[in-house]
């Protein structure tokens, strides 16, 4: 009896000790340095162009002083440090967390701006997405996500000091996405899939009406309707093209539609597709 009693007591003590250890592992880490020292070291690292080092100090500060004097500023600086360290996924996540945790903070516009910028810059580095030879499979979802996030930022903070840059990047994104849609539509036309080409052209007209690719998109729809044997719809869109673009290269002197020159069977090359047509191998 005494043995069983001792065993139960030992088991109880052991279990309690494990519980204490488990609870203590979730507590805030013991500070090695005063809060301001972590922050100052992070600022020096940023000034010395050592963003990864700054990230470490800022994360240490957050872990050890989660409700300290510098904690909110440190979170904003962490977004910047992660972005400059090339960790765009973490910068985006930190910005989103800041937006959620500090909805009334005076510099919230910066967090919204950096969230969009992280998506935008990250999308430029994912070149492997465009290695596939089929342009219809090339993903522009990150570009579209960045466009929406910049749009969200501008709708909330139209007078922010970051607004001009956001607008410029949205123009670039709008034109890039629209140009990609046209390139894919041409690819479909070349492969005798006019319905798919038509849908791509309509995406540009409906969603990116102020882009530089609308004239090409209208031509895509006209040629697609002709290939689908729908002459009345083709004629209607041709009239829109002539009215909107009186000097269009797709209309001859008699007002007739000039068919679109389609890409050759040879793929134009790696750099053409990853740059959305801005760079070719020729």
Backbone as CSV, one residue per row, in Angstrom:
resi,resn,N_x,N_y,N_z,CA_x,CA_y,CA_z,C_x,C_y,C_z
1,UNK,0.842,-1.209,0.000,0.000,0.000,0.000,0.868,1.246,0.000
2,UNK,1.892,1.176,0.864,2.786,2.324,0.923,3.514,2.541,-0.380
3,UNK,3.862,1.419,-1.050,4.565,1.518,-2.326,3.682,2.200,-3.370
4,UNK,2.410,1.742,-3.452,1.492,2.333,-4.425,1.253,3.804,-4.136
5,UNK,1.138,4.139,-2.873,0.927,5.539,-2.492,2.118,6.405,-2.915
6,UNK,3.322,5.878,-2.688,4.537,6.624,-3.071,4.618,6.786,-4.575
7,UNK,4.242,5.701,-5.306,4.294,5.750,-6.768,3.332,6.793,-7.315
8,UNK,2.111,6.821,-6.786,1.129,7.809,-7.224,1.605,9.219,-6.908
9,UNK,2.199,9.361,-5.736,2.699,10.694,-5.347,3.817,11.137,-6.290
10,UNK,4.713,10.202,-6.614,5.812,10.524,-7.523,5.278,10.888,-8.912
11,UNK,4.293,10.086,-9.379,3.702,10.356,-10.693,3.035,11.719,-10.713
12,UNK,2.341,12.035,-9.593,1.686,13.341,-9.517,2.689,14.472,-9.554
13,UNK,3.791,14.312,-8.826,4.828,15.354,-8.807,5.461,15.509,-10.179
14,UNK,5.728,14.340,-10.826,6.339,14.387,-12.154,5.420,15.082,-13.150
15,UNK,4.125,14.733,-13.117,3.170,15.349,-14.037,3.072,16.839,-13.795
16,UNK,3.046,17.238,-12.513,2.967,18.659,-12.178,4.207,19.396,-12.675
17,UNK,5.364,18.736,-12.540,6.617,19.357,-12.992,6.602,19.549,-14.500
18,UNK,6.098,18.552,-15.233,6.010,18.669,-16.682,5.064,19.783,-17.086
19,UNK,3.952,19.920,-16.349,2.997,20.985,-16.631,3.632,22.350,-16.433
20,UNK,4.387,22.478,-15.336,5.082,23.745,-15.069,6.071,24.059,-16.189
21,UNK,6.810,23.023,-16.629,7.799,23.225,-17.694,7.118,23.639,-18.993
22,UNK,5.977,22.995,-19.296,5.255,23.320,-20.527,4.737,24.744,-20.495
23,UNK,4.204,25.162,-19.330,3.682,26.528,-19.204,4.804,27.547,-19.322
24,UNK,5.931,27.230,-18.715,7.035,28.198,-18.724,7.596,28.384,-20.118
25,UNK,7.469,27.357,-21.001,8.014,27.463,-22.350,7.225,28.425,-23.210
26,UNK,5.980,28.741,-22.806,5.159,29.652,-23.588,5.256,31.088,-23.085
27,UNK,5.994,31.311,-22.031,6.087,32.650,-21.477,7.055,33.508,-22.291
28,UNK,6.980,34.801,-22.091,7.879,35.739,-22.751,9.309,35.421,-22.364
29,UNK,10.207,35.474,-23.352,11.604,35.169,-23.085,12.222,36.212,-22.159
30,UNK,13.140,35.747,-21.333,13.818,36.649,-20.402,14.701,37.623,-21.175
31,UNK,14.558,38.921,-20.956,15.370,39.902,-21.684,16.861,39.762,-21.363
32,UNK,17.666,39.813,-22.415,19.114,39.830,-22.226,19.626,41.261,-22.180
33,UNK,18.853,42.156,-22.840,19.250,43.562,-22.942,18.039,44.442,-22.656
34,UNK,18.257,45.689,-22.289,17.130,46.623,-22.158,16.425,46.799,-23.501
35,UNK,15.153,47.133,-23.446,14.363,47.241,-24.670,14.972,48.221,-25.662
36,UNK,15.390,49.378,-25.206,15.893,50.400,-26.119,17.170,49.956,-26.826
37,UNK,17.919,49.049,-26.198,19.156,48.567,-26.823,18.833,47.703,-28.040
38,UNK,17.839,46.830,-27.914,17.416,46.024,-29.062,16.992,46.943,-30.212
39,UNK,16.209,47.957,-29.861,15.702,48.852,-30.892,16.832,49.638,-31.552
40,UNK,17.751,50.147,-30.749,18.872,50.913,-31.292,19.781,50.049,-32.156
41,UNK,19.999,48.807,-31.754,20.813,47.896,-32.559,20.129,47.616,-33.899
42,UNK,18.816,47.488,-33.868,18.071,47.263,-35.109,18.180,48.469,-36.034
43,UNK,18.068,49.672,-35.472,18.173,50.883,-36.277,19.557,51.014,-36.891
44,UNK,20.587,50.668,-36.137,21.956,50.734,-36.657,22.149,49.723,-37.787
45,UNK,21.574,48.539,-37.621,21.679,47.515,-38.662,21.005,47.983,-39.953
46,UNK,19.847,48.633,-39.807,19.170,49.166,-40.989,19.997,50.259,-41.648
47,UNK,20.595,51.135,-40.835,21.438,52.210,-41.369,22.672,51.653,-42.068
48,UNK,23.156,50.505,-41.593,24.340,49.868,-42.186,23.972,48.915,-43.319
49,UNK,22.712,48.944,-43.739,22.216,48.083,-44.818,22.388,46.607,-44.475
50,UNK,22.018,46.255,-43.257,22.048,44.864,-42.796,20.642,44.472,-42.340
51,UNK,19.701,44.372,-43.289,18.298,44.145,-42.908,18.051,42.827,-42.183
52,UNK,18.791,41.783,-42.537,18.593,40.490,-41.861,18.981,40.578,-40.388
53,UNK,20.056,41.342,-40.103,20.458,41.559,-38.716,19.397,42.364,-37.975
54,UNK,18.857,43.362,-38.656,17.796,44.174,-38.055,16.575,43.320,-37.739
55,UNK,16.236,42.404,-38.638,15.098,41.508,-38.407,15.291,40.734,-37.108
56,UNK,16.495,40.221,-36.890,16.779,39.446,-35.682,16.571,40.287,-34.421
57,UNK,17.122,41.511,-34.399,16.978,42.365,-33.213,15.530,42.758,-32.982
58,UNK,14.802,43.029,-34.057,13.403,43.430,-33.918,12.538,42.273,-33.444
59,UNK,12.834,41.080,-33.917,12.097,39.906,-33.440,12.437,39.599,-31.984
60,UNK,13.702,39.790,-31.621,14.093,39.614,-30.214,13.356,40.604,-29.320
61,UNK,13.256,41.839,-29.790,12.553,42.860,-29.020,11.091,42.480,-28.847
62,UNK,10.480,42.022,-29.925,9.063,41.656,-29.865,8.834,40.472,-28.931
63,UNK,9.763,39.504,-28.956,9.624,38.323,-28.100,9.802,38.651,-26.619
64,UNK,10.681,39.609,-26.334,11.025,39.900,-24.945,10.229,41.065,-24.359
65,UNK,9.777,41.970,-25.223,9.006,43.138,-24.754,7.764,43.311,-25.646
66,UNK,6.849,42.339,-25.661,5.694,42.404,-26.566,4.771,43.591,-26.314
67,UNK,4.827,44.168,-25.123,3.981,45.324,-24.818,4.827,46.511,-24.370
68,UNK,6.053,46.557,-24.872,6.972,47.597,-24.441,6.773,48.923,-25.142
69,UNK,7.599,49.865,-24.768,7.528,51.223,-25.314,7.791,51.258,-26.816
70,UNK,8.651,50.360,-27.295,9.050,50.382,-28.705,8.334,49.324,-29.543
71,UNK,7.446,48.555,-28.948,6.904,47.382,-29.633,6.168,47.722,-30.932
72,UNK,5.328,48.765,-30.912,4.564,49.099,-32.117,5.464,49.612,-33.219
73,UNK,6.387,50.507,-32.882,7.340,50.997,-33.873,8.193,49.857,-34.413
74,UNK,8.553,48.943,-33.535,9.376,47.815,-33.952,8.646,46.936,-34.960
75,UNK,7.340,46.787,-34.809,6.560,45.992,-35.761,6.591,46.619,-37.149
76,UNK,6.443,47.944,-37.211,6.526,48.630,-38.498,7.917,48.496,-39.104
77,UNK,8.932,48.651,-38.269,10.305,48.517,-38.761,10.581,47.089,-39.228
78,UNK,9.936,46.127,-38.593,10.129,44.732,-38.982,9.602,44.491,-40.400
79,UNK,8.486,45.111,-40.745,7.967,45.008,-42.113,9.022,45.493,-43.095
80,UNK,9.575,46.672,-42.800,10.580,47.274,-43.673,11.832,46.406,-43.757
81,UNK,12.286,45.892,-42.622,13.503,45.076,-42.584,13.310,43.771,-43.349
82,UNK,12.176,43.123,-43.156,11.909,41.871,-43.867,11.822,42.115,-45.367
83,UNK,11.196,43.213,-45.750,11.099,43.548,-47.172,12.487,43.749,-47.768
84,UNK,13.327,44.516,-47.088,14.664,44.790,-47.610,15.578,43.581,-47.550
85,UNK,15.235,42.608,-46.705,15.995,41.367,-46.657,15.549,40.393,-47.751
86,UNK,14.542,40.790,-48.515,14.044,39.942,-49.597,13.048,38.894,-49.152
87,UNK,12.596,38.968,-47.911,11.603,38.024,-47.396,10.223,38.657,-47.543
88,UNK,9.713,38.656,-48.760,8.478,39.367,-49.057,7.253,38.683,-48.454
89,UNK,7.310,37.379,-48.325,6.193,36.650,-47.714,6.040,37.045,-46.251
90,UNK,7.161,37.099,-45.525,7.105,37.487,-44.110,6.716,38.954,-43.954
91,UNK,7.228,39.806,-44.837,6.883,41.230,-44.782,5.379,41.410,-44.978
92,UNK,4.805,40.665,-45.913,3.365,40.732,-46.162,2.586,40.257,-44.938
93,UNK,3.032,39.155,-44.343,2.341,38.601,-43.167,2.437,39.548,-41.976
94,UNK,3.591,40.169,-41.784,3.763,41.115,-40.681,2.886,42.344,-40.888
95,UNK,2.799,42.813,-42.132,1.942,43.958,-42.434,0.477,43.627,-42.163
96,UNK,0.049,42.455,-42.578,-1.338,42.048,-42.333,-1.635,41.946,-40.836
97,UNK,-0.687,41.414,-40.098,-0.868,41.289,-38.651,-0.938,42.669,-37.998
98,UNK,-0.115,43.590,-38.480,-0.126,44.943,-37.928,-1.476,45.610,-38.200
99,UNK,-1.994,45.446,-39.408,-3.292,46.026,-39.779,-4.393,45.490,-38.864
100,UNK,-4.325,44.212,-38.572,-5.341,43.575,-37.719,-5.206,44.027,-36.264
101,UNK,-3.961,44.135,-35.781,-3.740,44.434,-34.369,-3.806,45.923,-34.033
102,UNK,-3.601,46.791,-35.026,-3.550,48.235,-34.767,-4.438,48.991,-35.773
103,UNK,-5.749,48.744,-35.754,-6.640,49.331,-36.767,-6.740,50.847,-36.717
104,UNK,-6.326,51.462,-35.612,-6.450,52.922,-35.485,-5.093,53.627,-35.415
105,UNK,-4.046,52.925,-35.740,-2.715,53.522,-35.619,-2.526,54.609,-36.670
106,UNK,-1.819,55.668,-36.293,-1.692,56.839,-37.161,-0.933,56.542,-38.453
107,UNK,-0.014,55.570,-38.433,0.774,55.242,-39.617,0.280,53.968,-40.293
108,UNK,-1.018,53.694,-40.168,-1.560,52.465,-40.733,-1.451,52.448,-42.259
109,UNK,-1.438,53.627,-42.878,-1.300,53.682,-44.333,-0.009,53.013,-44.788
110,UNK,1.040,53.139,-43.984,2.316,52.515,-44.327,2.186,50.996,-44.362
111,UNK,1.471,50.428,-43.417,1.291,48.981,-43.374,0.515,48.496,-44.593
112,UNK,-0.549,49.221,-44.966,-1.312,48.848,-46.163,-0.451,48.957,-47.417
113,UNK,0.327,50.015,-47.494,1.203,50.209,-48.652,2.249,49.101,-48.752
114,UNK,2.887,48.773,-47.624,3.933,47.754,-47.629,3.363,46.357,-47.891
115,UNK,2.141,46.135,-47.468,1.502,44.852,-47.772,1.399,44.671,-49.282
116,UNK,0.913,45.695,-49.960,0.789,45.627,-51.418,2.155,45.568,-52.092
117,UNK,3.088,46.364,-51.597,4.420,46.403,-52.210,5.127,45.056,-52.070
118,UNK,4.920,44.382,-50.962,5.535,43.067,-50.763,4.998,42.063,-51.776
119,UNK,3.693,42.085,-52.004,3.115,41.205,-53.018,3.645,41.552,-54.395
120,UNK,3.696,42.848,-54.686,4.150,43.323,-55.991,5.594,42.904,-56.264
121,UNK,6.485,43.181,-55.328,7.894,42.866,-55.529,8.123,41.362,-55.539
122,UNK,7.409,40.653,-54.670,7.532,39.203,-54.655,7.122,38.584,-55.971
123,UNK,6.111,39.140,-56.618,5.645,38.587,-57.888,6.690,38.747,-58.981
124,UNK,7.542,39.750,-58.871,8.570,39.983,-59.875,9.708,38.974,-59.775
125,UNK,9.824,38.303,-58.639,10.949,37.390,-58.425,10.611,35.942,-58.746
126,UNK,9.344,35.652,-59.027,8.926,34.270,-59.248,9.013,33.890,-60.725
127,UNK,10.209,34.014,-61.289,10.380,33.804,-62.721,10.081,32.369,-63.144
128,UNK,10.242,31.426,-62.224,10.028,30.030,-62.595,8.597,29.758,-63.004
129,UNK,7.690,30.655,-62.643,6.294,30.456,-63.031,6.120,30.571,-64.541
130,UNK,7.061,31.207,-65.201,6.898,31.489,-66.616,7.815,30.648,-67.500
131,UNK,8.325,29.545,-66.946,9.191,28.678,-67.719,8.399,27.743,-68.621
132,UNK,7.141,27.507,-68.317,6.315,26.620,-69.117,6.129,27.220,-70.512
133,UNK,6.153,26.394,-71.539,6.071,26.897,-72.919,4.661,27.331,-73.307
134,UNK,3.672,26.953,-72.529,2.286,27.302,-72.816,1.919,28.583,-72.074
135,UNK,1.763,29.725,-72.781,1.486,30.995,-72.097,0.154,31.022,-71.386
136,UNK,-0.798,30.176,-71.793,-2.102,30.175,-71.135,-2.012,29.661,-69.701
137,UNK,-0.907,28.976,-69.362,-0.738,28.425,-68.022,0.089,29.331,-67.125
138,UNK,0.542,30.446,-67.640,1.372,31.328,-66.827,0.492,32.129,-65.879
139,UNK,0.847,32.106,-64.631,-0.006,32.620,-63.559,0.262,34.092,-63.288
140,UNK,-0.796,34.904,-63.323,-0.679,36.320,-62.986,-1.422,36.641,-61.690
141,UNK,-1.709,35.616,-60.893,-2.526,35.831,-59.692,-1.855,36.784,-58.709
142,UNK,-0.528,36.707,-58.568,0.160,37.611,-57.648,0.110,39.053,-58.146
143,UNK,0.191,39.231,-59.458,0.079,40.576,-60.026,-1.321,41.136,-59.765
144,UNK,-2.328,40.302,-59.952,-3.704,40.729,-59.708,-3.935,41.010,-58.223
145,UNK,-3.318,40.201,-57.370,-3.433,40.416,-55.927,-2.794,41.745,-55.535
146,UNK,-1.619,42.033,-56.092,-0.947,43.303,-55.806,-1.794,44.474,-56.283
147,UNK,-2.400,44.336,-57.461,-3.270,45.394,-57.997,-4.421,45.675,-57.036
148,UNK,-5.043,44.619,-56.530,-6.173,44.779,-55.610,-5.726,45.397,-54.287
149,UNK,-4.540,45.001,-53.806,-4.057,45.536,-52.531,-3.668,47.005,-52.659
150,UNK,-3.078,47.389,-53.776,-2.794,48.812,-53.999,-4.101,49.600,-54.123
151,UNK,-5.078,49.003,-54.779,-6.383,49.657,-54.916,-7.040,49.853,-53.556
152,UNK,-6.950,48.841,-52.695,-7.487,48.923,-51.340,-6.791,50.033,-50.561
153,UNK,-5.475,50.075,-50.680,-4.697,51.114,-50.004,-5.135,52.512,-50.459
154,UNK,-5.268,52.715,-51.775,-5.621,54.033,-52.306,-7.045,54.441,-51.938
155,UNK,-7.939,53.461,-51.858,-9.318,53.791,-51.480,-9.400,54.258,-50.031
156,UNK,-8.482,53.767,-49.199,-8.466,54.142,-47.789,-7.644,55.397,-47.529
157,UNK,-6.551,55.549,-48.272,-5.622,56.642,-48.005,-5.232,57.352,-49.309
158,UNK,-6.195,57.990,-49.967,-5.898,58.640,-51.254,-4.895,59.790,-51.146
159,UNK,-4.739,60.361,-49.957,-3.825,61.489,-49.785,-2.523,61.084,-49.087
160,UNK,-2.320,59.807,-48.917,-1.080,59.327,-48.290,0.129,59.728,-49.124
161,UNK,1.249,59.910,-48.465,2.476,60.249,-49.198,2.947,59.086,-50.072
162,UNK,2.414,57.889,-49.816,2.774,56.730,-50.632,1.819,56.548,-51.816
163,UNK,0.784,57.369,-51.895,-0.235,57.221,-52.935,0.314,57.379,-54.352
164,UNK,1.157,58.384,-54.632,1.670,58.524,-56.002,2.418,57.276,-56.490
165,UNK,3.225,56.707,-55.618,3.955,55.500,-56.010,2.990,54.345,-56.245
166,UNK,1.995,54.218,-55.397,1.011,53.146,-55.552,0.264,53.293,-56.875
167,UNK,-0.098,54.513,-57.232,-0.806,54.750,-58.496,0.060,54.360,-59.686
168,UNK,1.334,54.733,-59.642,2.245,54.395,-60.733,2.392,52.883,-60.880
169,UNK,2.479,52.196,-59.765,2.619,50.739,-59.817,1.325,50.082,-60.305
170,UNK,0.184,50.660,-59.964,-1.083,50.118,-60.450,-1.198,50.261,-61.966
171,UNK,-0.711,51.382,-62.495,-0.737,51.572,-63.949,0.119,50.504,-64.628
172,UNK,1.308,50.274,-64.067,2.184,49.242,-64.622,1.527,47.869,-64.538
173,UNK,0.944,47.547,-63.380,0.297,46.255,-63.212,-0.887,46.089,-64.157
174,UNK,-1.682,47.121,-64.266,-2.854,47.074,-65.156,-2.419,46.787,-66.586
175,UNK,-1.416,47.499,-67.062,-0.953,47.312,-68.437,-0.288,45.953,-68.632
176,UNK,0.440,45.505,-67.621,1.113,44.208,-67.711,0.120,43.063,-67.772
177,UNK,-0.868,43.096,-66.878,-1.875,42.024,-66.853,-2.678,42.016,-68.153
178,UNK,-3.071,43.209,-68.616,-3.857,43.299,-69.846,-3.056,42.798,-71.043
179,UNK,-1.783,43.159,-71.107,-0.930,42.710,-72.214,-0.787,41.186,-72.190
180,UNK,-0.682,40.638,-71.000,-0.585,39.182,-70.872,-1.862,38.508,-71.378
181,UNK,-3.016,39.071,-71.050,-4.285,38.509,-71.522,-4.348,38.510,-73.042
182,UNK,-3.867,39.581,-73.655,-3.856,39.661,-75.119,-2.900,38.630,-75.706
183,UNK,-1.733,38.464,-75.104,-0.766,37.477,-75.592,-1.354,36.069,-75.536
184,UNK,-2.066,35.773,-74.434,-2.693,34.456,-74.305,-3.804,34.299,-75.336
185,UNK,-4.557,35.367,-75.581,-5.629,35.307,-76.581,-5.061,35.014,-77.969
186,UNK,-3.941,35.645,-78.298,-3.299,35.360,-79.595,-2.860,33.897,-79.668
187,UNK,-2.381,33.403,-78.564,-1.956,32.003,-78.491,-3.144,31.091,-78.784
188,UNK,-4.308,31.423,-78.215,-5.502,30.619,-78.458,-5.965,30.722,-79.913
189,UNK,-5.894,31.924,-80.474,-6.278,32.084,-81.873,-5.391,31.236,-82.776
190,UNK,-4.099,31.248,-82.486,-3.150,30.459,-83.267,-3.507,28.980,-83.219
191,UNK,-4.026,28.532,-82.093,-4.376,27.122,-81.922,-5.858,26.849,-82.166
192,UNK,-6.489,27.796,-82.874,-7.869,27.633,-83.332,-8.827,27.369,-82.160
193,UNK,-8.686,28.192,-81.125,-9.595,28.150,-79.976,-10.183,29.553,-79.797
194,UNK,-11.024,29.995,-80.743,-11.513,31.373,-80.729,-12.373,31.737,-79.526
195,UNK,-13.110,30.768,-78.982,-13.944,31.081,-77.824,-13.077,31.448,-76.624
196,UNK,-11.992,30.715,-76.404,-11.071,31.026,-75.312,-10.396,32.371,-75.552
197,UNK,-10.061,32.644,-76.805,-9.439,33.925,-77.145,-10.412,35.069,-76.885
198,UNK,-11.668,34.858,-77.256,-12.697,35.875,-77.047,-12.831,36.218,-75.572
199,UNK,-12.832,35.220,-74.727,-12.964,35.458,-73.284,-11.803,36.291,-72.759
200,UNK,-10.601,36.015,-73.225,-9.433,36.783,-72.785,-9.529,38.236,-73.242
201,UNK,-9.969,38.438,-74.468,-10.126,39.800,-74.957,-11.164,40.576,-74.177
202,UNK,-12.247,39.915,-73.826,-13.305,40.579,-73.062,-12.859,40.914,-71.649
203,UNK,-11.981,40.104,-71.075,-11.434,40.405,-69.746,-10.726,41.759,-69.771
204,UNK,-9.947,41.991,-70.791,-9.220,43.264,-70.905,-10.196,44.431,-71.052
205,UNK,-11.175,44.270,-71.928,-12.145,45.346,-72.186,-12.988,45.646,-70.941
206,UNK,-13.397,44.611,-70.237,-14.293,44.783,-69.090,-13.566,45.219,-67.822
207,UNK,-12.365,44.668,-67.585,-11.690,44.882,-66.300,-10.510,45.850,-66.368
208,UNK,-9.962,46.065,-67.556,-8.814,46.979,-67.688,-9.053,47.947,-68.855
209,UNK,-10.183,48.678,-68.808,-10.576,49.529,-69.943,-9.647,50.707,-70.212
210,UNK,-8.827,51.079,-69.240,-7.905,52.194,-69.459,-6.479,51.717,-69.714
211,UNK,-6.314,50.429,-69.955,-4.982,49.901,-70.231,-4.577,50.200,-71.673
212,UNK,-3.325,49.954,-71.969,-2.805,50.203,-73.316,-3.114,49.055,-74.270
213,UNK,-3.816,48.034,-73.796,-4.082,46.853,-74.627,-5.526,46.759,-75.113
214,UNK,-6.322,47.786,-74.892,-7.739,47.709,-75.263,-7.912,47.617,-76.780
215,UNK,-7.126,48.379,-77.526,-7.215,48.299,-78.989,-6.936,46.871,-79.462
216,UNK,-5.877,46.265,-78.929,-5.561,44.884,-79.292,-6.667,43.926,-78.854
217,UNK,-7.246,44.191,-77.691,-8.312,43.326,-77.185,-9.547,43.394,-78.080
218,UNK,-9.876,44.582,-78.547,-11.003,44.715,-79.470,-10.743,43.934,-80.755
219,UNK,-9.516,44.018,-81.249,-9.160,43.253,-82.449,-9.282,41.756,-82.193
220,UNK,-8.898,41.336,-81.006,-9.036,39.918,-80.637,-10.494,39.490,-80.714
221,UNK,-11.397,40.321,-80.166,-12.819,39.952,-80.163,-13.373,39.896,-81.588
222,UNK,-12.945,40.830,-82.426,-13.434,40.839,-83.818,-12.991,39.569,-84.536
223,UNK,-11.716,39.247,-84.428,-11.211,38.054,-85.101,-11.842,36.791,-84.516
224,UNK,-12.068,36.784,-83.220,-12.696,35.615,-82.588,-14.121,35.424,-83.094
225,UNK,-14.874,36.531,-83.182,-16.249,36.426,-83.691,-16.253,35.966,-85.145
226,UNK,-15.302,36.452,-85.930,-15.214,35.992,-87.324,-14.924,34.500,-87.381
227,UNK,-14.002,34.040,-86.540,-13.663,32.613,-86.530,-14.821,31.764,-86.027
228,UNK,-15.674,32.360,-85.171,-16.842,31.648,-84.650,-18.053,31.778,-85.578
229,UNK,-17.849,32.445,-86.727,-18.910,32.657,-87.723,-20.071,33.449,-87.136
230,UNK,-19.721,34.537,-86.453,-20.708,35.457,-85.888,-20.416,36.858,-86.444
231,UNK,-20.727,37.065,-87.725,-20.342,38.313,-88.404,-20.987,39.571,-87.835
232,UNK,-22.207,39.490,-87.329,-22.873,40.681,-86.808,-22.154,41.197,-85.553
233,UNK,-21.764,40.276,-84.674,-21.030,40.676,-83.470,-19.643,41.201,-83.843
234,UNK,-19.036,40.590,-84.832,-17.736,41.072,-85.297,-17.864,42.494,-85.851
235,UNK,-18.931,42.748,-86.614,-19.145,44.080,-87.183,-19.389,45.114,-86.089
236,UNK,-20.164,44.737,-85.063,-20.438,45.658,-83.958,-19.150,46.071,-83.258
237,UNK,-18.285,45.109,-82.982,-17.022,45.420,-82.312,-16.068,46.173,-83.227
238,UNK,-16.169,45.923,-84.537,-15.343,46.682,-85.480,-15.728,48.159,-85.462
239,UNK,-17.019,48.453,-85.363,-17.465,49.845,-85.290,-16.952,50.510,-84.013
240,UNK,-16.950,49.763,-82.914,-16.402,50.290,-81.659,-14.918,50.572,-81.817
241,UNK,-14.194,49.656,-82.467,-12.756,49.836,-82.686,-12.485,51.081,-83.524
242,UNK,-13.244,51.264,-84.606,-13.020,52.424,-85.490,-13.355,53.738,-84.796
243,UNK,-14.380,53.720,-83.969,-14.760,54.937,-83.250,-13.755,55.272,-82.150
244,UNK,-13.284,54.256,-81.455,-12.370,54.478,-80.334,-10.943,54.721,-80.799
245,UNK,-10.575,54.097,-81.925,-9.199,54.204,-82.429,-9.254,54.495,-83.933
246,UNK,-9.496,55.755,-84.300,-9.668,56.118,-85.718,-8.483,55.743,-86.604
247,UNK,-7.310,55.677,-86.043,-6.113,55.354,-86.820,-5.578,53.961,-86.483
248,UNK,-6.456,53.058,-86.118,-6.039,51.726,-85.718,-5.325,50.985,-86.850
249,UNK,-4.295,50.266,-86.482,-3.551,49.477,-87.465,-4.322,48.231,-87.882
250,UNK,-5.451,47.970,-87.224,-6.267,46.813,-87.572,-7.382,47.159,-88.569
251,UNK,-7.395,48.394,-89.046,-8.432,48.830,-89.986,-7.759,49.426,-91.216
252,UNK,-8.147,48.947,-92.418,-7.543,49.490,-93.639,-8.259,50.770,-94.071
253,UNK,-7.829,51.338,-95.158,-8.374,52.621,-95.616,-9.848,52.537,-96.002
254,UNK,-10.290,51.348,-96.328,-11.700,51.164,-96.697,-12.576,50.824,-95.485
255,UNK,-11.961,50.761,-94.318,-12.720,50.466,-93.104,-12.889,48.992,-92.826
256,UNK,-12.119,48.166,-93.538,-12.207,46.724,-93.328,-11.215,46.282,-92.248
257,UNK,-11.563,45.208,-91.602,-10.704,44.678,-90.538,-9.488,43.973,-91.112
258,UNK,-8.329,44.262,-90.552,-7.086,43.596,-90.937,-6.806,42.489,-89.923
259,UNK,-6.747,41.250,-90.347,-6.532,40.140,-89.397,-5.265,40.323,-88.563
260,UNK,-5.323,39.789,-87.368,-4.211,39.914,-86.420,-3.056,39.001,-86.829
261,UNK,-1.836,39.542,-86.879,-0.685,38.654,-87.120,-0.452,37.785,-85.886
262,UNK,-0.514,36.486,-86.071,-0.406,35.564,-84.945,1.034,35.121,-84.732
263,UNK,1.371,34.699,-83.515,2.740,34.258,-83.233,3.101,33.033,-84.049
264,UNK,4.376,32.903,-84.355,4.840,31.750,-85.108,4.783,30.509,-84.238
265,UNK,5.014,29.365,-84.860,4.991,28.116,-84.099,6.107,28.066,-83.069
266,UNK,7.206,28.771,-83.336,8.320,28.785,-82.387,7.995,29.711,-81.231
267,UNK,8.223,29.242,-80.022,8.014,30.085,-78.850,9.011,31.235,-78.881
268,UNK,8.590,32.480,-78.592,9.497,33.624,-78.663,10.615,33.615,-77.646
269,UNK,10.545,32.729,-76.689,11.685,32.611,-75.789,11.377,32.946,-74.342
270,UNK,12.294,32.508,-73.484,12.164,32.658,-72.038,11.952,34.099,-71.615
271,UNK,12.817,35.010,-72.078,12.763,36.386,-71.605,11.501,37.117,-72.079
272,UNK,10.986,36.707,-73.241,9.740,37.310,-73.715,8.602,37.034,-72.735
273,UNK,8.486,35.757,-72.325,7.350,35.394,-71.487,7.483,35.886,-70.059
274,UNK,8.679,35.857,-69.496,8.804,36.300,-68.107,8.669,37.810,-68.000
275,UNK,8.887,38.519,-69.118,8.744,39.978,-69.091,7.418,40.417,-69.682
276,UNK,6.520,39.446,-69.952,5.209,39.742,-70.563,5.374,40.503,-71.884
277,UNK,6.355,40.084,-72.685,6.512,40.661,-74.015,7.413,41.871,-74.090
278,UNK,7.939,42.328,-72.954,8.791,43.520,-72.974,10.173,43.224,-73.543
279,UNK,10.625,41.975,-73.397,11.950,41.595,-73.867,11.805,40.367,-74.746
280,UNK,12.416,40.387,-75.914,12.382,39.216,-76.781,13.799,38.764,-77.061
281,UNK,13.929,37.577,-77.654,15.245,37.051,-77.946,15.841,37.650,-79.201
282,UNK,15.022,38.372,-79.975,15.518,38.978,-81.214,16.125,40.361,-80.959
